[in-house]
CSV table of C-alpha atoms and ligand atoms in Angstrom, one decimal:
chain,number,residue,atom,x,y,z
A,4,UNK,CA,15.8,-2.9,11.2
A,5,UNK,CA,12.8,-2.0,8.9
A,6,UNK,CA,10.8,1.0,10.1
A,7,UNK,CA,7.1,0.1,10.1
A,8,UNK,CA,4.8,1.9,7.8
A,9,UNK,CA,1.1,2.4,8.4
A,10,UNK,CA,-0.8,3.8,5.4
A,11,UNK,CA,-4.4,4.7,5.2
A,12,UNK,CA,-6.3,4.1,2.0
A,13,UNK,CA,-9.4,6.2,2.1
A,14,UNK,CA,-10.6,4.8,-1.3
A,15,UNK,CA,-13.5,6.8,-2.8
A,16,UNK,CA,-14.4,8.5,0.5
A,17,UNK,CA,-14.2,12.1,1.8
A,18,UNK,CA,-14.7,15.3,-0.2
A,19,UNK,CA,-12.6,18.3,0.5
A,20,UNK,CA,-14.6,19.5,3.5
A,21,UNK,CA,-14.6,16.0,5.0
A,22,UNK,CA,-10.9,15.6,4.3
A,23,UNK,CA,-10.2,18.8,6.3
A,24,UNK,CA,-12.3,17.4,9.2
A,25,UNK,CA,-10.6,14.0,9.2
A,26,UNK,CA,-7.1,15.5,9.0
A,27,UNK,CA,-7.7,17.8,11.8
A,28,UNK,CA,-9.0,14.9,13.9
A,29,UNK,CA,-5.9,12.9,12.9
A,30,UNK,CA,-3.2,15.4,12.9
A,31,UNK,CA,-2.0,15.8,16.4
A,32,UNK,CA,-2.4,12.2,17.5
A,33,UNK,CA,-0.7,10.9,14.4
A,34,UNK,CA,2.0,13.5,14.2
A,35,UNK,CA,3.3,12.4,17.6
A,36,UNK,CA,3.7,8.7,16.7
A,37,UNK,CA,7.2,9.1,15.3
A,38,UNK,CA,8.3,5.5,15.8
A,39,UNK,CA,6.3,4.4,12.7
A,40,UNK,CA,6.1,6.0,9.3
A,41,UNK,CA,2.6,7.2,8.6
A,42,UNK,CA,0.9,8.0,5.3
A,43,UNK,CA,-2.6,8.9,4.2
A,44,UNK,CA,-4.0,8.3,0.7
A,45,UNK,CA,-7.1,10.4,0.1
A,46,UNK,CA,-8.8,10.7,-3.3
A,47,UNK,CA,-7.1,12.8,-5.9
A,48,UNK,CA,-9.5,15.7,-5.4
A,49,UNK,CA,-8.3,16.0,-1.8
A,50,UNK,CA,-4.6,15.9,-2.4
A,51,UNK,CA,-4.1,19.6,-2.7
A,52,UNK,CA,-5.8,20.5,0.6
A,53,UNK,CA,-4.3,17.4,2.3
A,54,UNK,CA,-0.8,18.5,1.2
A,55,UNK,CA,-1.4,22.0,2.7
A,56,UNK,CA,-2.8,20.5,5.9
A,57,UNK,CA,0.1,18.0,6.4
A,58,UNK,CA,2.9,20.5,5.7
A,59,UNK,CA,5.2,20.5,8.7
A,60,UNK,CA,3.8,17.4,10.2
A,61,UNK,CA,5.6,14.1,10.0
A,62,UNK,CA,2.7,12.5,8.1
A,63,UNK,CA,3.2,11.6,4.4
A,64,UNK,CA,0.7,11.8,1.6
A,65,UNK,CA,0.0,9.2,-1.1
A,66,UNK,CA,-2.2,8.7,-4.1
A,67,UNK,CA,-4.3,5.7,-4.7
A,68,UNK,CA,-3.3,5.2,-8.3
A,69,UNK,CA,-1.7,6.9,-11.3
A,70,UNK,CA,-1.0,6.4,-15.0
A,71,UNK,CA,2.4,5.4,-16.2
A,72,UNK,CA,2.6,8.0,-19.0
A,73,UNK,CA,3.8,11.5,-18.3
A,74,UNK,CA,1.3,13.4,-20.3
A,75,UNK,CA,-1.1,13.2,-23.3
A,76,UNK,CA,-4.4,12.0,-24.5
A,77,UNK,CA,-5.4,9.9,-21.5
A,78,UNK,CA,-8.7,11.4,-20.4
A,79,UNK,CA,-9.4,11.0,-16.7
A,80,UNK,CA,-5.9,9.9,-15.8
A,81,UNK,CA,-3.2,11.4,-13.5
A,82,UNK,CA,0.5,11.3,-14.3
A,83,UNK,CA,3.4,10.4,-12.1
A,84,UNK,CA,4.7,14.0,-12.0
A,85,UNK,CA,1.2,15.3,-11.0
A,86,UNK,CA,1.2,12.8,-8.1
A,87,UNK,CA,4.7,13.9,-7.2
A,88,UNK,CA,3.6,17.5,-6.9
A,89,UNK,CA,1.8,16.5,-3.7
A,90,UNK,CA,2.8,13.0,-2.7
A,91,UNK,CA,5.7,10.8,-1.6
A,92,UNK,CA,3.8,7.6,-2.0
A,93,UNK,CA,1.5,5.9,-4.6
A,94,UNK,CA,-0.6,2.8,-4.1
A,95,UNK,CA,-0.3,0.5,-7.2
A,96,UNK,CA,-2.3,-2.6,-8.2
A,97,UNK,CA,-4.9,-2.5,-5.4
A,98,UNK,CA,-7.2,-5.4,-5.8
A,99,UNK,CA,-10.2,-3.1,-6.4
A,100,UNK,CA,-8.3,-1.6,-9.4
A,101,UNK,CA,-7.5,-5.1,-10.6
A,102,UNK,CA,-11.1,-6.3,-10.1
A,103,UNK,CA,-13.1,-3.3,-11.4
A,104,UNK,CA,-10.7,-1.4,-13.7
A,105,UNK,CA,-8.8,-4.0,-15.6
A,106,UNK,CA,-5.5,-3.5,-13.8
A,107,UNK,CA,-3.0,-6.4,-14.6
A,108,UNK,CA,0.5,-7.3,-13.5
A,109,UNK,CA,1.6,-5.8,-16.7
A,110,UNK,CA,0.0,-2.4,-16.0
A,111,UNK,CA,1.2,-2.6,-12.4
A,112,UNK,CA,4.7,-3.1,-13.7
A,113,UNK,CA,4.5,-0.1,-16.0
A,114,UNK,CA,3.3,2.0,-13.1
A,115,UNK,CA,6.0,0.8,-10.9
A,116,UNK,CA,8.7,1.7,-13.4
A,117,UNK,CA,7.1,5.1,-13.7
A,118,UNK,CA,7.1,5.5,-9.9
A,119,UNK,CA,10.8,4.7,-10.0
A,120,UNK,CA,11.4,7.4,-12.6
A,121,UNK,CA,9.3,9.9,-10.7
A,122,UNK,CA,11.0,9.2,-7.4
A,123,UNK,CA,7.8,8.0,-5.7
A,124,UNK,CA,7.6,5.3,-3.0
A,125,UNK,CA,5.3,2.7,-4.5
A,126,UNK,CA,3.0,0.5,-2.4
A,127,UNK,CA,2.4,-2.5,-4.6
A,128,UNK,CA,-0.6,-4.6,-3.7
A,129,UNK,CA,-0.8,-8.4,-4.2
A,130,UNK,CA,-3.2,-11.0,-2.9
A,131,UNK,CA,-5.3,-14.0,-3.7
A,132,UNK,CA,-9.1,-14.4,-4.0
A,133,UNK,CA,-11.1,-16.5,-1.6
A,134,UNK,CA,-11.4,-19.3,-4.2
A,135,UNK,CA,-7.6,-19.3,-4.7
A,136,UNK,CA,-7.1,-19.3,-1.0
A,137,UNK,CA,-9.4,-22.2,-0.5
A,138,UNK,CA,-7.8,-24.1,-3.4
A,139,UNK,CA,-4.4,-23.7,-1.7
A,140,UNK,CA,-3.1,-21.4,-4.6
A,141,UNK,CA,-1.9,-18.5,-2.5
A,142,UNK,CA,1.8,-19.1,-3.1
A,143,UNK,CA,1.4,-19.5,-6.9
A,144,UNK,CA,-0.7,-16.3,-7.2
A,145,UNK,CA,1.3,-14.1,-5.0
A,146,UNK,CA,4.7,-15.2,-6.3
A,147,UNK,CA,3.5,-14.6,-9.9
A,148,UNK,CA,2.1,-11.2,-9.0
A,149,UNK,CA,5.5,-10.2,-7.5
A,150,UNK,CA,7.6,-11.7,-10.3
A,151,UNK,CA,5.6,-10.0,-13.1
A,152,UNK,CA,4.7,-6.8,-11.3
A,153,UNK,CA,8.2,-6.1,-10.0
A,154,UNK,CA,10.4,-7.0,-13.0
A,155,UNK,CA,12.9,-4.6,-14.4
A,156,UNK,CA,13.3,-2.5,-11.3
A,157,UNK,CA,16.8,-0.9,-10.8
A,158,UNK,CA,18.7,-2.6,-8.0
A,159,UNK,CA,19.2,0.7,-6.2
A,160,UNK,CA,15.4,1.4,-6.2
A,161,UNK,CA,14.3,-2.1,-5.0
A,162,UNK,CA,14.7,-1.3,-1.3
A,163,UNK,CA,12.3,1.6,-1.7
A,164,UNK,CA,9.5,-0.6,-2.8
A,165,UNK,CA,6.8,-1.4,-0.3
A,166,UNK,CA,4.7,-4.6,-0.9
A,167,UNK,CA,1.3,-4.9,0.6
A,168,UNK,CA,-0.1,-8.4,1.0
A,169,UNK,CA,-3.8,-8.0,0.9
A,170,UNK,CA,-5.8,-11.2,0.6
A,171,UNK,CA,-9.0,-10.2,-1.2
A,172,UNK,CA,-11.2,-12.2,1.1
A,173,UNK,CA,-10.0,-10.1,4.0
A,174,UNK,CA,-10.5,-6.6,2.4
A,175,UNK,CA,-13.5,-4.8,3.8
A,176,UNK,CA,-15.0,-8.0,5.1
A,177,UNK,CA,-14.2,-7.7,8.8
A,178,UNK,CA,-12.6,-11.1,8.5
A,179,UNK,CA,-8.9,-10.4,8.8
A,180,UNK,CA,-6.3,-13.1,8.0
A,181,UNK,CA,-4.7,-14.6,11.1
A,182,UNK,CA,-1.4,-13.0,12.0
A,183,UNK,CA,0.3,-16.5,11.5
A,184,UNK,CA,-1.1,-16.9,8.0
A,185,UNK,CA,0.0,-13.4,7.0
A,186,UNK,CA,3.4,-14.1,8.5
A,187,UNK,CA,3.7,-17.3,6.5
A,188,UNK,CA,2.8,-15.5,3.2
A,189,UNK,CA,5.2,-12.6,4.0
A,190,UNK,CA,8.1,-14.7,5.3
A,191,UNK,CA,7.9,-17.9,3.2
A,192,UNK,CA,6.5,-16.6,-0.1
A,193,UNK,CA,6.9,-12.9,-0.6
A,194,UNK,CA,10.4,-12.2,0.9
A,195,UNK,CA,12.1,-15.2,-0.7
A,196,UNK,CA,10.7,-14.1,-4.1
A,197,UNK,CA,12.0,-10.6,-3.4
A,198,UNK,CA,15.4,-12.2,-2.6
A,199,UNK,CA,15.3,-14.1,-5.9
A,200,UNK,CA,14.6,-10.9,-7.8
A,201,UNK,CA,16.8,-8.4,-6.0
A,202,UNK,CA,19.2,-10.3,-3.7
A,203,UNK,CA,18.9,-11.0,0.0
A,204,UNK,CA,20.1,-7.6,1.2
A,205,UNK,CA,17.4,-5.7,-0.7
A,206,UNK,CA,14.8,-8.3,0.2
A,207,UNK,CA,15.5,-7.7,3.9
A,208,UNK,CA,15.1,-3.9,3.4
A,209,UNK,CA,11.8,-4.0,1.6
A,210,UNK,CA,8.8,-3.4,3.8
A,211,UNK,CA,5.9,-5.9,3.4
A,212,UNK,CA,2.6,-4.6,4.8
A,213,UNK,CA,-0.4,-6.6,5.6
A,214,UNK,CA,-3.8,-5.3,4.6
A,215,UNK,CA,-7.3,-6.6,5.1
A,216,UNK,CA,-9.6,-5.6,8.0
A,217,UNK,CA,-6.8,-4.3,10.2
A,218,UNK,CA,-8.2,-2.4,13.2
A,219,UNK,CA,-7.1,-1.1,16.6
A,220,UNK,CA,-7.9,-4.5,18.2
A,221,UNK,CA,-5.9,-6.8,15.9
A,222,UNK,CA,-3.1,-4.5,14.7
A,223,UNK,CA,-0.6,-5.4,17.5
A,224,UNK,CA,-0.8,-9.1,16.6
A,225,UNK,CA,0.2,-8.5,13.1
A,226,UNK,CA,3.0,-6.1,14.0
A,227,UNK,CA,4.5,-8.7,16.4
A,228,UNK,CA,5.3,-10.9,13.4
A,229,UNK,CA,8.9,-10.7,12.2
A,230,UNK,CA,8.0,-10.2,8.5
A,231,UNK,CA,5.0,-7.9,8.9
A,232,UNK,CA,6.4,-4.4,8.5
A,233,UNK,CA,3.2,-2.4,8.9
A,234,UNK,CA,-0.3,-2.2,7.5
A,235,UNK,CA,-2.4,-0.8,4.6
A,236,UNK,CA,-5.6,0.2,6.3
A,237,UNK,CA,-8.9,0.8,4.5
A,238,UNK,CA,-12.1,1.2,6.6
A,239,UNK,CA,-10.3,1.8,9.9
A,240,UNK,CA,-8.3,4.7,8.4
A,241,UNK,CA,-11.5,6.7,8.1
A,242,UNK,CA,-11.9,6.7,11.9
A,243,UNK,CA,-9.3,9.0,13.6
A,244,UNK,CA,-9.1,7.1,16.9
A,245,UNK,CA,-8.8,3.7,15.2
A,246,UNK,CA,-6.1,4.8,12.8
A,247,UNK,CA,-4.1,6.6,15.5
A,248,UNK,CA,-4.3,3.5,17.7
A,249,UNK,CA,-3.0,1.4,14.8
A,250,UNK,CA,-0.1,3.8,14.2
A,251,UNK,CA,0.7,3.7,17.9
A,252,UNK,CA,0.7,-0.1,17.8
A,253,UNK,CA,3.1,0.0,14.9
A,254,UNK,CA,5.4,2.4,16.8
A,255,UNK,CA,5.8,0.2,19.8
B,2,PEP,C1,-7.7,-1.7,1.7
B,2,PEP,O1,-8.5,-1.0,1.1
B,2,PEP,O2,-6.5,-1.8,1.2
B,2,PEP,C2,-8.0,-2.5,2.9
B,2,PEP,C3,-7.2,-3.3,3.4
B,2,PEP,O3,-9.3,-2.3,3.3
B,2,PEP,P1,-9.9,-2.7,4.8
B,2,PEP,O4,-8.8,-2.3,5.8
B,2,PEP,O5,-11.1,-2.0,4.9
B,2,PEP,O6,-10.1,-4.2,4.7
């Protein structure tokens, strides 16, 4: 039985003062939802205060990105061990990083292997554009992103990987995928590809999250699907009541 994971991606929102405010609004409601794993991914500059605030709660912390190298002349980058100082999770290959910052399946793969080495739980994002969706290319795109992005992983690490299926047309648009469509992508495209790569047992252990306009009203529909193992939540994770409601839906 896969324990559901609900992760909040704050993107480039919340300075330190605002982080403290949101965490205090979230903490008690979220801490009591033990039936689902919960993680919050604030910006790098808020990780230190968030780590302090979340100590002793059951809520995990994640970074939104990292470099694959351990140290050196990479101005503006953050290394895996720097992330590991504060975090248990790291989001890799979010579509906004692919779209605006030149992230590719190859860089995602390097980061994934670095996460493995640093003992971080990676949340690897995949998903098609609207044009690809409309052209019926979802399978081809998602399968290729998984094959290229997840290659070379050690068999014992594979079950730790979390995959987030995030159709780009659903991110921040208020137009979520239907739960049935997301289930089909998870169950008929992503999990069989994971099985090809890592074997059926590992594929059954890997959590596949859905992301794209998840909110308190639609979360339960997604979580009722057999291959939807949680959610990566953007906009709604910035609203304490919404995010707590989503976590509660995952815990049921
Ligand atoms: C995301 O940023 O990963 C995301 C899914 O955003 P939203 O929930 O706002 O669509």
